[in-house]
Amino acid sequence: MRGRVRKSGLPELFAFLEYDRGRYLAFVLGDGILDSLGRVLQTFSTGQVVSLLESRREGAIFMVAALLLVSAAMSVTSRFCLKGAENCVNRMNERIRERVFRKIPGLSAAWFDTSNSGELISRVTNDMGSFTPLFSDNIPGIFFFVAYGVISILAAMGVNWQLCVIFVICSLGFKGINDLVVARIRDISADAYEKNAGLVERLLLILTGVPVIRLFGMQEKMERDYRRENEEYTHLSVRLESWKGFQNAANALMTSTVADLAVILGAWLVLYHRVSLAELVVLSQLSGSVTMMFRWTGQIFGEAAAAGVAGNRIRELLEEEEEPEGFSDDQEEPEADGTEGQRKNACPEKVPKEAVRFEHVSFSYGEKPVLADVSFSVVQGETLALTGESGGGKSTVLKLLLGFYDVQKGRIYLNGSPLSAYTRREARKLFSYVSQDSFLFSDSVFENIRCGRPEAGIEEVKRAAKLAYADGFIEELPEGYDTSVGERAVRLSGGQRQRIAIARALLKDAPILLLDEATSALDAQSQLEVQMALERLMEGRTVIMIAHRLSTIRGADEVLVIEGGKVRERIRKE
């Protein structure tokens, strides 16, 4: 997501309309043509009024009335077309929001490792709001002004083609000005969107880090950093508005010049009887329409360029690579060592007691190797503890099992079958997971526990909470199980959060349990309470735990010491 957003044309952005594309174009084209024809007819009706005043022909009034009636009918119909186009845009926005919402949970773990939440929020909120006017205002405006200009040129050619040619040539000056400005607006808009994303990220850091900011007296530093980025964003915004102001001023000057030229030339033609006064009135209004086409299409293209940048940012998010449904089956094969051999086609019947097996697994984050030739197995119902220095690769073992990343070399087996035999969804159903800082949604206690099994009822949720020794404190909450835990579960203590997470895992009732230092951040009393809940959760399950405390490791059937990405020591319980 980083870096300048690549440019793309309208056809790529039109893909957002999906099945409404043809209907939208028909509505926009209908609005532009009907509204333009209605306005041109109004112009000719004005000419007829002048002609009526000159000749005093009473019959001409019926022509004026007919033109005005047809013009009014076209204008009303064009409004219905515009409303139809707006409905297409509203449906498009609904689909995009749903696609973005579906997309984000499906993005790969590697994507989240290299992106920040501020950038994502900016794309979903600011860019969405900036992108919509492209289809609701800019494109209909371009269609209208082009149709209005072309129809006006054709009509003016029928009145006096020489004067029409002069107006068109003079109006071409708008194109040169607007081409220059649109390119600058597009580039500055891209920079401004990126800088705004940085501001959102900075604000999120402040909101989530208030206690640390206060504790270490970082208010002034954070304020300086935010002020600096805000000034840079403001500078870009000022530059953007300056270019738009230059465009407006230049277009206004050109409009005034062409209008003055029309009056001077028209007066000269009337004096020498080349055109009538009625024709001059019509030509003057039509020349304004031609000028308007060149002026406003250029200005709208400038606005569309900025909106297009926002659209491209949304499109690039939707085109990001998603986590594949299945596991990769093209890892490098481990070298046979004569004992474990190649077990690519292992099946449950051959190893009925093995829940998890790693065979010569290696993995790197980019250029940084994390695991190197790691092999181990866990028998069903046993507990394996992983310990060792921080950064040694222990958490990566769990991430590989959960399918957040694909193995690059070696093989992983679940219940004797290669991991590639499962889809990620199928594999994850086999695991429950409790981490050091378990995440809870800003929702009720009931809904947070029910995440383990969304179809569960209140009695099942209460039973899981009781097994996790959480029912006591839950019943004491203001609204019991309906109490909201607040954002980041701030209304609960660390031990309470962990017991709700354990209740969630109990409700899921998966055969394999993964624990990532589930008690390391707790005080002695909370640790004791959570440890009791964990022991209840571990009963009858295969457990792989990351731990450092001796009290936690003591109950494991086997301990692996992992340092530098390798298994340095194996300790088997006698």
Coordinates of C-alpha atoms in Angstrom, one line a residue:
M1 CA 0.0 0.0 0.0
R2 CA 2.9 2.3 0.3
G3 CA 4.3 4.5 -2.4
R4 CA 2.6 6.7 -5.0
V5 CA -0.7 5.4 -6.3
R6 CA -0.3 4.3 -9.9
K7 CA -2.5 6.2 -12.4
S8 CA -5.3 4.5 -14.3
G9 CA -8.0 5.7 -16.7
L10 CA -11.7 5.9 -16.3
P11 CA -12.3 2.4 -17.8
E12 CA -10.6 0.8 -14.8
L13 CA -12.6 3.0 -12.4
F14 CA -15.9 2.3 -14.3
A15 CA -15.4 -1.3 -13.2
F16 CA -16.7 -0.3 -9.8
L17 CA -20.2 0.1 -11.3
E18 CA -20.2 -3.6 -12.2
Y19 CA -23.7 -4.5 -13.7
D20 CA -24.9 -0.9 -13.3
R21 CA -22.3 0.4 -15.8
G22 CA -24.6 0.3 -18.9
R23 CA -27.5 1.7 -17.0
Y24 CA -25.4 4.5 -15.5
L25 CA -23.9 5.5 -18.9
A26 CA -27.4 5.5 -20.4
F27 CA -28.8 7.8 -17.7
V28 CA -25.8 10.1 -17.8
L29 CA -25.9 10.4 -21.6
G30 CA -29.6 10.9 -21.5
D31 CA -29.3 13.6 -18.9
G32 CA -26.6 15.4 -20.9
I33 CA -28.3 15.3 -24.2
L34 CA -31.8 16.1 -23.0
D35 CA -30.7 19.0 -20.8
S36 CA -28.5 20.4 -23.5
L37 CA -31.2 20.2 -26.2
G38 CA -33.6 21.9 -23.7
R39 CA -31.2 24.7 -23.1
V40 CA -30.5 25.2 -26.8
L41 CA -34.2 25.3 -27.5
Q42 CA -34.5 28.0 -24.8
T43 CA -31.9 30.0 -26.6
F44 CA -33.8 29.7 -29.9
S45 CA -37.0 30.7 -28.2
T46 CA -35.2 33.9 -27.0
G47 CA -34.2 34.6 -30.6
Q48 CA -37.8 34.1 -31.6
V49 CA -38.9 36.6 -29.0
V50 CA -36.5 39.2 -30.4
S51 CA -37.6 38.4 -33.9
L52 CA -41.2 38.8 -32.8
L53 CA -40.4 42.2 -31.3
E54 CA -38.7 43.2 -34.6
S55 CA -41.4 42.0 -37.0
R56 CA -44.4 42.1 -34.7
R57 CA -45.6 38.9 -36.2
E58 CA -48.3 37.5 -33.8
G59 CA -47.9 34.0 -35.2
A60 CA -44.3 33.8 -33.9
I61 CA -45.6 33.6 -30.3
F62 CA -46.9 30.1 -30.9
M63 CA -43.5 29.0 -32.0
V64 CA -42.0 30.5 -28.8
A65 CA -44.5 28.7 -26.7
A66 CA -43.9 25.4 -28.5
L67 CA -40.1 25.7 -28.1
L68 CA -40.5 26.5 -24.4
L69 CA -42.9 23.5 -23.8
V70 CA -40.5 21.1 -25.5
S71 CA -37.6 22.6 -23.6
A72 CA -39.4 22.2 -20.3
A73 CA -40.3 18.5 -21.1
M74 CA -36.6 17.7 -21.9
S75 CA -35.4 19.4 -18.8
V76 CA -37.8 17.5 -16.6
T77 CA -36.9 14.2 -18.3
S78 CA -33.2 14.9 -17.8
R79 CA -33.8 15.3 -14.1
F80 CA -35.2 11.7 -14.0
C81 CA -32.1 10.5 -15.8
L82 CA -29.8 12.2 -13.3
K83 CA -31.8 10.6 -10.5
G84 CA -31.3 7.2 -12.1
A85 CA -27.6 7.8 -12.3
E86 CA -27.5 8.8 -8.7
N87 CA -29.2 5.6 -7.7
C88 CA -26.5 3.6 -9.7
V89 CA -23.8 5.5 -7.7
N90 CA -25.5 4.7 -4.4
R91 CA -25.6 1.0 -5.2
M92 CA -22.0 1.2 -6.3
N93 CA -21.0 2.8 -2.9
E94 CA -22.9 0.1 -1.1
R95 CA -21.1 -2.7 -3.0
I96 CA -17.7 -1.0 -2.5
R97 CA -18.2 -0.7 1.2
E98 CA -19.2 -4.4 1.4
R99 CA -16.2 -5.4 -0.8
V100 CA -13.8 -3.5 1.4
F101 CA -15.3 -5.0 4.6
R102 CA -15.0 -8.5 3.1
K103 CA -11.5 -7.8 1.8
I104 CA -9.8 -6.6 5.0
P105 CA -10.1 -9.8 7.0
G106 CA -9.0 -11.8 4.0
L107 CA -5.7 -9.9 3.5
S108 CA -2.5 -11.8 4.1
A109 CA -0.6 -11.5 7.3
A110 CA 2.4 -10.2 5.3
W111 CA 0.2 -7.3 4.1
F112 CA -0.6 -6.3 7.7
D113 CA 3.1 -6.6 8.6
T114 CA 4.0 -3.9 6.1
S115 CA 0.9 -1.6 6.4
N116 CA -0.4 0.7 9.0
S117 CA -3.9 1.2 10.3
G118 CA -4.0 4.9 9.6
E119 CA -3.4 4.3 5.9
L120 CA -6.2 1.7 5.9
I121 CA -8.7 4.0 7.7
S122 CA -7.8 6.9 5.4
R123 CA -8.6 4.7 2.3
V124 CA -11.9 3.4 3.7
T125 CA -13.2 6.8 5.0
N126 CA -11.5 9.8 3.4
D127 CA -10.9 8.2 0.0
M128 CA -14.4 6.8 -0.2
G129 CA -15.9 10.3 0.4
S130 CA -13.5 11.9 -2.1
F131 CA -14.1 9.2 -4.8
T132 CA -17.9 9.3 -4.9
P133 CA -18.2 12.8 -6.5
L134 CA -16.3 11.4 -9.5
F135 CA -19.5 9.4 -10.5
S136 CA -22.1 11.6 -8.9
D137 CA -20.9 15.0 -10.1
N138 CA -17.8 15.0 -12.3
I139 CA -18.7 12.4 -15.0
P140 CA -22.3 13.7 -15.4
G141 CA -20.9 17.2 -15.6
I142 CA -18.4 16.3 -18.3
F143 CA -21.1 14.5 -20.3
F144 CA -23.5 17.5 -20.0
F145 CA -21.0 20.2 -20.9
V146 CA -19.6 18.2 -23.9
A147 CA -23.1 17.5 -25.1
Y148 CA -24.1 21.2 -24.6
G149 CA -21.0 22.4 -26.4
V150 CA -21.3 20.1 -29.4
I151 CA -25.0 20.7 -29.8
S152 CA -24.4 24.5 -29.5
I153 CA -21.7 24.3 -32.1
L154 CA -23.9 22.5 -34.6
A155 CA -26.7 25.0 -33.9
A156 CA -24.4 28.0 -34.3
M157 CA -23.1 26.6 -37.6
G158 CA -26.6 26.7 -38.9
V159 CA -26.9 30.4 -38.0
N160 CA -23.4 31.7 -39.0
W161 CA -20.6 29.2 -39.5
Q162 CA -17.8 31.9 -39.8
L163 CA -18.5 33.4 -36.4
C164 CA -18.9 29.9 -34.9
V165 CA -15.5 28.8 -36.1
I166 CA -13.9 32.0 -34.5
F167 CA -15.6 31.1 -31.2
V168 CA -14.3 27.5 -31.3
I169 CA -10.7 28.6 -32.1
C170 CA -10.7 31.2 -29.3
S171 CA -12.2 28.7 -26.8
L172 CA -9.4 26.2 -27.5
G173 CA -7.2 28.3 -25.3
F174 CA -9.1 26.8 -22.3
K175 CA -7.7 23.3 -23.2
G176 CA -4.1 24.3 -23.0
I177 CA -4.6 25.9 -19.6
N178 CA -6.6 23.0 -18.2
D179 CA -4.3 20.3 -19.4
L180 CA -1.4 22.0 -17.5
V181 CA -3.4 22.4 -14.3
V182 CA -5.0 18.9 -14.3
A183 CA -1.6 17.2 -14.3
R184 CA -0.5 19.3 -11.4
I185 CA -3.7 18.7 -9.4
R186 CA -3.4 14.9 -9.9
D187 CA 0.2 14.8 -8.6
I188 CA -0.5 17.1 -5.6
S189 CA -3.7 15.2 -4.7
A190 CA -1.8 11.9 -4.6
D191 CA 0.7 13.5 -2.1
A192 CA -2.1 15.1 -0.1
Y193 CA -3.9 11.8 0.3
E194 CA -0.8 10.0 1.5
K195 CA 0.0 12.8 4.0
N196 CA -3.5 12.7 5.3
A197 CA -3.2 9.0 5.9
G198 CA -0.1 9.8 8.0
L199 CA -2.1 12.3 10.0
V200 CA -4.7 9.7 10.7
E201 CA -2.0 7.2 11.8
R202 CA -0.4 9.8 14.1
L203 CA -3.8 10.5 15.7
L204 CA -4.4 6.7 16.3
L205 CA -1.0 6.5 18.0
I206 CA -1.9 9.3 20.3
L207 CA -5.3 7.8 21.1
T208 CA -3.9 4.3 21.9
G209 CA -0.8 5.5 23.7
V210 CA -2.2 8.2 26.0
P211 CA -1.0 6.5 29.2
V212 CA 2.6 6.1 27.9
I213 CA 2.6 9.6 26.5
R214 CA 1.6 11.0 29.9
L215 CA 4.0 8.7 31.9
F216 CA 7.1 9.7 29.9
G217 CA 6.1 13.4 29.3
M218 CA 5.9 13.0 25.6
Q219 CA 3.1 15.5 25.0
E220 CA 5.3 18.2 23.6
K221 CA 7.2 15.7 21.3
M222 CA 3.9 14.2 20.0
E223 CA 2.5 17.7 19.5
R224 CA 5.6 18.8 17.5
D225 CA 5.4 15.7 15.3
Y226 CA 1.8 16.1 14.7
R227 CA 2.2 19.9 14.0
R228 CA 5.0 19.1 11.5
E229 CA 2.9 16.6 9.5
N230 CA -0.1 18.9 9.7
E231 CA 1.9 21.8 8.3
E232 CA 3.1 19.6 5.5
Y233 CA -0.5 18.5 4.7
T234 CA -1.7 22.1 4.9
H235 CA 1.1 23.2 2.6
L236 CA -0.1 20.6 0.0
S237 CA -3.7 21.7 0.5
V238 CA -2.7 25.3 -0.1
R239 CA -0.8 24.4 -3.2
L240 CA -3.7 22.3 -4.5
E241 CA -6.2 25.2 -4.0
S242 CA -3.7 27.6 -5.5
W243 CA -3.6 25.6 -8.7
K244 CA -7.4 25.4 -8.7
G245 CA -7.5 29.2 -8.1
F246 CA -5.2 29.8 -11.0
Q247 CA -7.4 27.5 -13.2
N248 CA -10.5 29.4 -12.2
A249 CA -8.9 32.8 -12.8
A250 CA -7.5 31.9 -16.2
N251 CA -10.8 30.3 -17.2
A252 CA -12.7 33.4 -16.1
L253 CA -10.3 35.7 -18.1
M254 CA -10.7 33.5 -21.2
T255 CA -14.5 33.5 -20.8
S256 CA -14.6 37.3 -20.5
T257 CA -12.4 37.7 -23.5
V258 CA -14.5 35.4 -25.7
A259 CA -17.7 37.0 -24.6
D260 CA -16.3 40.5 -25.4
L261 CA -15.2 39.3 -28.7
A262 CA -18.6 37.9 -29.4
V263 CA -20.3 41.2 -28.7
I264 CA -17.8 43.2 -30.8
L265 CA -18.0 40.9 -33.8
G266 CA -21.7 40.5 -33.5
A267 CA -22.3 44.2 -33.4
W268 CA -20.1 44.6 -36.5
L269 CA -22.1 42.0 -38.3
V270 CA -25.4 43.5 -37.4
L271 CA -24.3 47.0 -38.5
Y272 CA -23.3 45.6 -41.9
H273 CA -26.5 43.5 -42.1
R274 CA -24.6 40.1 -42.1
V275 CA -26.9 38.8 -39.3
S276 CA -30.1 40.0 -37.8
L277 CA -30.5 41.1 -34.2
A278 CA -32.3 37.9 -33.3
E279 CA -29.5 35.8 -34.8
L280 CA -26.9 37.9 -32.8
V281 CA -28.8 37.1 -29.6
V282 CA -28.8 33.4 -30.5
L283 CA -25.1 33.4 -31.5
S284 CA -24.1 35.2 -28.3
Q285 CA -25.8 32.7 -26.1
L286 CA -24.5 29.7 -28.1
S287 CA -21.0 31.1 -28.0
G288 CA -21.3 31.2 -24.2
S289 CA -22.3 27.5 -24.3
V290 CA -19.2 26.6 -26.5
T291 CA -17.0 28.6 -24.1
M292 CA -18.6 26.9 -21.1
M293 CA -17.8 23.5 -22.6
F294 CA -14.1 24.2 -22.8
R295 CA -14.0 26.0 -19.5
W296 CA -16.0 23.7 -17.3
T297 CA -14.9 20.4 -18.7
G298 CA -11.3 21.4 -18.0
Q299 CA -12.2 22.4 -14.5
I300 CA -14.2 19.3 -13.9
F301 CA -11.3 17.2 -15.2
G302 CA -9.2 18.8 -12.5
E303 CA -11.7 17.8 -9.8
A304 CA -12.1 14.3 -11.4
A305 CA -8.3 13.9 -11.4
A306 CA -8.3 14.4 -7.6
A307 CA -11.3 12.1 -7.2
G308 CA -9.6 9.5 -9.5
V309 CA -6.6 9.4 -7.2
A310 CA -8.9 8.4 -4.3
G311 CA -10.6 5.9 -6.5
N312 CA -7.3 4.3 -7.5
R313 CA -6.3 4.0 -3.8
I314 CA -9.5 2.1 -3.1
R315 CA -9.0 0.0 -6.2
E316 CA -5.5 -0.9 -5.2
L317 CA -6.7 -2.0 -1.8
L318 CA -9.3 -4.2 -3.4
E319 CA -6.7 -5.7 -5.7
E320 CA -4.3 -6.5 -2.9
E321 CA -3.4 -10.2 -2.8
E322 CA -5.6 -12.1 -0.4
E323 CA -4.7 -15.1 1.8
P324 CA -5.2 -18.2 -0.4
E325 CA -7.9 -20.6 0.6
G326 CA -5.5 -23.5 0.7
F327 CA -1.9 -24.0 1.8
S328 CA 1.0 -23.9 -0.6
D329 CA 2.1 -27.4 -1.8
D330 CA 5.2 -26.3 -3.6
Q331 CA 7.7 -25.9 -0.7
E332 CA 11.2 -27.1 -1.1
E333 CA 11.4 -30.7 0.0
P334 CA 13.4 -31.5 3.1
E335 CA 16.5 -33.6 2.6
A336 CA 16.0 -37.3 3.6
D337 CA 18.1 -38.2 6.7
G338 CA 17.4 -41.9 6.6
T339 CA 15.2 -41.9 9.7
E340 CA 12.2 -39.6 9.1
G341 CA 12.3 -39.8 5.3
Q342 CA 10.0 -38.1 2.9
R343 CA 6.5 -38.1 4.4
K344 CA 4.7 -36.1 1.8
N345 CA 2.0 -38.8 1.4
A346 CA 1.6 -39.6 5.0
C347 CA -1.9 -40.4 6.1
P348 CA -3.8 -40.6 9.4
E349 CA -3.7 -44.5 9.5
K350 CA 0.1 -44.5 9.5
V351 CA 0.5 -42.1 12.4
P352 CA -2.8 -42.2 14.3
K353 CA -1.4 -40.7 17.5
E354 CA 0.4 -37.7 16.0
A355 CA -1.6 -34.4 16.2
V356 CA 1.2 -32.2 14.9
R357 CA 4.5 -32.9 13.1
F358 CA 7.1 -30.5 11.8
E359 CA 9.7 -32.0 9.4
H360 CA 12.8 -29.9 8.6
V361 CA 10.7 -26.7 8.5
S362 CA 12.5 -23.5 7.5
F363 CA 11.0 -20.0 7.2
S364 CA 12.1 -16.4 6.7
Y365 CA 10.4 -13.0 6.9
G366 CA 11.8 -11.5 3.7
E367 CA 15.6 -11.7 4.0
K368 CA 15.5 -12.5 7.7
P369 CA 15.6 -16.2 8.5
V370 CA 13.5 -17.2 11.5
L371 CA 13.3 -21.0 11.5
A372 CA 16.0 -23.3 10.2
D373 CA 15.5 -27.1 9.8
V374 CA 13.0 -27.4 12.8
S375 CA 11.6 -30.9 13.4
F376 CA 9.3 -32.1 16.2
S377 CA 6.1 -34.0 16.8
V378 CA 3.3 -33.8 19.3
V379 CA 1.3 -36.9 20.2
Q380 CA -2.4 -36.4 20.6
G381 CA -3.3 -35.5 24.1
E382 CA 0.2 -34.4 25.1
T383 CA 1.6 -31.0 25.9
L384 CA 4.6 -29.5 24.2
A385 CA 6.3 -26.4 25.6
L386 CA 8.4 -24.1 23.5
T387 CA 10.9 -21.9 25.4
G388 CA 14.0 -20.0 24.6
E389 CA 15.2 -16.4 23.9
S390 CA 12.9 -13.8 22.5
G391 CA 12.9 -13.6 18.7
G392 CA 14.0 -17.2 18.5
G393 CA 11.1 -18.3 16.3
K394 CA 8.6 -19.7 18.8
S395 CA 5.7 -17.5 17.8
T396 CA 6.4 -18.2 14.1
V397 CA 5.7 -21.9 14.8
L398 CA 2.2 -21.0 15.9
K399 CA 1.7 -18.6 13.0
L400 CA 2.7 -21.4 10.5
L401 CA 0.2 -23.8 12.2
L402 CA -2.6 -21.2 12.0
G403 CA -1.9 -20.6 8.3
F404 CA -0.9 -17.0 8.6
Y405 CA 2.2 -17.8 6.5
D406 CA 3.1 -20.7 4.2
V407 CA 6.1 -23.0 5.0
Q408 CA 9.0 -22.2 2.6
K409 CA 10.9 -25.4 3.1
G410 CA 9.9 -28.6 4.8
R411 CA 6.5 -30.1 5.8
I412 CA 3.9 -29.7 8.5
Y413 CA 1.4 -32.5 9.2
L414 CA -1.9 -32.4 11.1
N415 CA -3.2 -35.7 12.3
G416 CA -0.8 -37.4 9.9
S417 CA -2.0 -35.5 6.8
P418 CA 0.1 -32.8 5.1
L419 CA -1.1 -29.3 5.9
S420 CA -1.6 -28.7 2.2
A421 CA -4.4 -31.3 2.3
Y422 CA -6.5 -28.8 4.3
T423 CA -8.0 -25.4 3.4
R424 CA -7.0 -22.7 5.9
R425 CA -10.5 -22.6 7.2
E426 CA -10.5 -26.4 7.8
A427 CA -7.1 -26.3 9.5
R428 CA -8.1 -23.4 11.8
K429 CA -11.1 -25.3 13.0
L430 CA -8.7 -27.7 14.7
F431 CA -7.1 -25.0 16.8
S432 CA -8.1 -22.8 19.8
Y433 CA -5.7 -20.0 20.6
V434 CA -5.1 -17.9 23.7
S435 CA -2.4 -15.3 23.5
Q436 CA -0.5 -13.1 26.1
D437 CA -2.9 -10.1 25.4
S438 CA -6.1 -11.7 24.1
F439 CA -8.1 -9.4 21.9
L440 CA -11.8 -8.7 22.8
F441 CA -14.2 -6.9 20.6
S442 CA -15.9 -3.7 21.9
D443 CA -19.1 -5.7 22.5
S444 CA -20.9 -7.6 25.2
V445 CA -19.2 -10.3 27.3
F446 CA -21.8 -12.7 25.8
E447 CA -20.9 -11.9 22.2
N448 CA -17.1 -12.1 22.9
I449 CA -17.4 -15.6 24.3
R450 CA -19.8 -16.7 21.6
C451 CA -17.1 -15.9 19.0
G452 CA -15.8 -19.4 19.7
R453 CA -19.0 -20.8 18.3
P454 CA -21.4 -18.2 16.8
E455 CA -24.4 -20.4 16.9
A456 CA -24.1 -21.1 20.6
G457 CA -26.9 -20.1 23.0
I458 CA -26.8 -18.3 26.3
E459 CA -26.7 -21.5 28.4
E460 CA -23.7 -22.9 26.4
V461 CA -21.9 -19.6 26.8
K462 CA -22.6 -19.6 30.6
R463 CA -21.3 -23.2 30.8
A464 CA -18.1 -22.2 29.1
A465 CA -17.7 -19.2 31.4
K466 CA -18.2 -21.4 34.4
L467 CA -15.5 -23.9 33.2
A468 CA -13.2 -20.9 32.7
Y469 CA -13.8 -19.6 36.3
A470 CA -15.2 -16.4 34.7
D471 CA -18.9 -16.7 35.7
G472 CA -18.3 -15.2 39.1
F473 CA -17.0 -11.8 38.0
I474 CA -19.3 -11.7 35.0
E475 CA -22.4 -12.0 37.1
E476 CA -21.1 -9.1 39.2
L477 CA -20.8 -6.8 36.2
P478 CA -23.5 -4.1 35.9
E479 CA -25.4 -5.9 33.1
G480 CA -23.9 -9.4 33.5
Y481 CA -23.3 -11.1 30.2
D482 CA -24.8 -8.1 28.4
T483 CA -22.1 -5.7 29.8
S484 CA -20.0 -4.1 27.1
V485 CA -16.3 -4.7 27.7
G486 CA -15.4 -1.3 26.1
E487 CA -12.8 -0.5 23.4
R488 CA -9.7 -2.7 23.9
A489 CA -11.6 -4.3 26.9
V490 CA -10.6 -1.4 29.2
R491 CA -13.4 -2.2 31.6
L492 CA -11.9 -5.5 32.5
S493 CA -8.7 -6.5 34.3
G494 CA -6.0 -8.5 32.6
G495 CA -7.0 -11.7 34.4
Q496 CA -10.7 -11.1 33.5
R497 CA -9.8 -10.6 29.8
Q498 CA -7.8 -13.8 29.8
R499 CA -10.6 -15.9 31.4
I500 CA -13.1 -14.6 28.8
A501 CA -10.6 -15.6 26.1
I502 CA -10.3 -19.0 27.7
A503 CA -14.1 -19.4 27.8
R504 CA -14.2 -18.5 24.2
A505 CA -11.6 -21.3 23.5
L506 CA -13.6 -23.7 25.6
L507 CA -16.8 -23.0 23.6
K508 CA -14.9 -23.6 20.4
D509 CA -13.9 -27.0 21.7
A510 CA -11.1 -27.5 19.2
P511 CA -8.8 -30.6 19.7
I512 CA -5.5 -28.6 19.6
L513 CA -4.8 -25.7 21.9
L514 CA -2.1 -23.1 21.2
L515 CA -1.0 -20.9 24.1
D516 CA 1.3 -17.9 23.6
E517 CA 2.5 -16.9 27.0
A518 CA -1.1 -16.8 28.2
T519 CA -0.2 -15.9 31.8
S520 CA 3.1 -13.9 31.5
A521 CA 1.5 -10.5 31.8
L522 CA -0.5 -11.2 34.9
D523 CA 0.1 -10.6 38.6
A524 CA 0.4 -13.6 41.0
Q525 CA -3.3 -13.7 41.9
S526 CA -4.5 -13.3 38.4
Q527 CA -2.0 -15.8 37.2
L528 CA -3.3 -18.4 39.7
E529 CA -6.9 -17.8 38.6
V530 CA -6.1 -18.0 34.9
Q531 CA -3.8 -21.0 35.4
M532 CA -6.7 -22.9 36.9
A533 CA -8.9 -22.0 33.9
L534 CA -6.1 -23.1 31.5
E535 CA -5.7 -26.4 33.2
R536 CA -9.5 -27.0 32.7
L537 CA -9.1 -26.0 29.0
M538 CA -6.1 -28.2 28.5
E539 CA -7.8 -31.4 29.7
G540 CA -8.0 -34.0 26.9
R541 CA -6.4 -31.7 24.3
T542 CA -3.2 -31.5 22.5
V543 CA -1.3 -28.4 23.7
I544 CA 1.5 -26.4 22.2
M545 CA 2.5 -23.6 24.5
I546 CA 5.1 -20.8 24.4
A547 CA 6.2 -20.2 28.0
H548 CA 9.2 -19.0 30.0
R549 CA 8.1 -19.5 33.6
L550 CA 9.2 -22.8 35.2
S551 CA 5.8 -23.2 36.8
T552 CA 4.1 -23.2 33.4
I553 CA 6.6 -25.5 31.7
R554 CA 6.7 -28.1 34.5
G555 CA 3.5 -29.8 33.4
A556 CA 4.6 -30.3 29.8
D557 CA 5.3 -33.7 28.4
E558 CA 8.2 -32.4 26.3
V559 CA 10.1 -29.1 26.2
L560 CA 11.9 -27.7 23.2
V561 CA 14.4 -24.9 23.6
I562 CA 14.4 -22.9 20.4
E563 CA 17.1 -20.3 19.9
G564 CA 18.3 -18.7 16.7
G565 CA 15.6 -20.5 14.8
K566 CA 16.8 -24.0 15.7
V567 CA 15.9 -26.6 18.3
R568 CA 18.9 -26.4 20.7
E569 CA 17.6 -28.8 23.3
R570 CA 14.8 -31.4 23.9
I571 CA 13.7 -32.4 27.3
R572 CA 11.3 -35.3 27.6
K573 CA 9.3 -35.9 30.7
E574 CA 10.1 -39.2 32.2

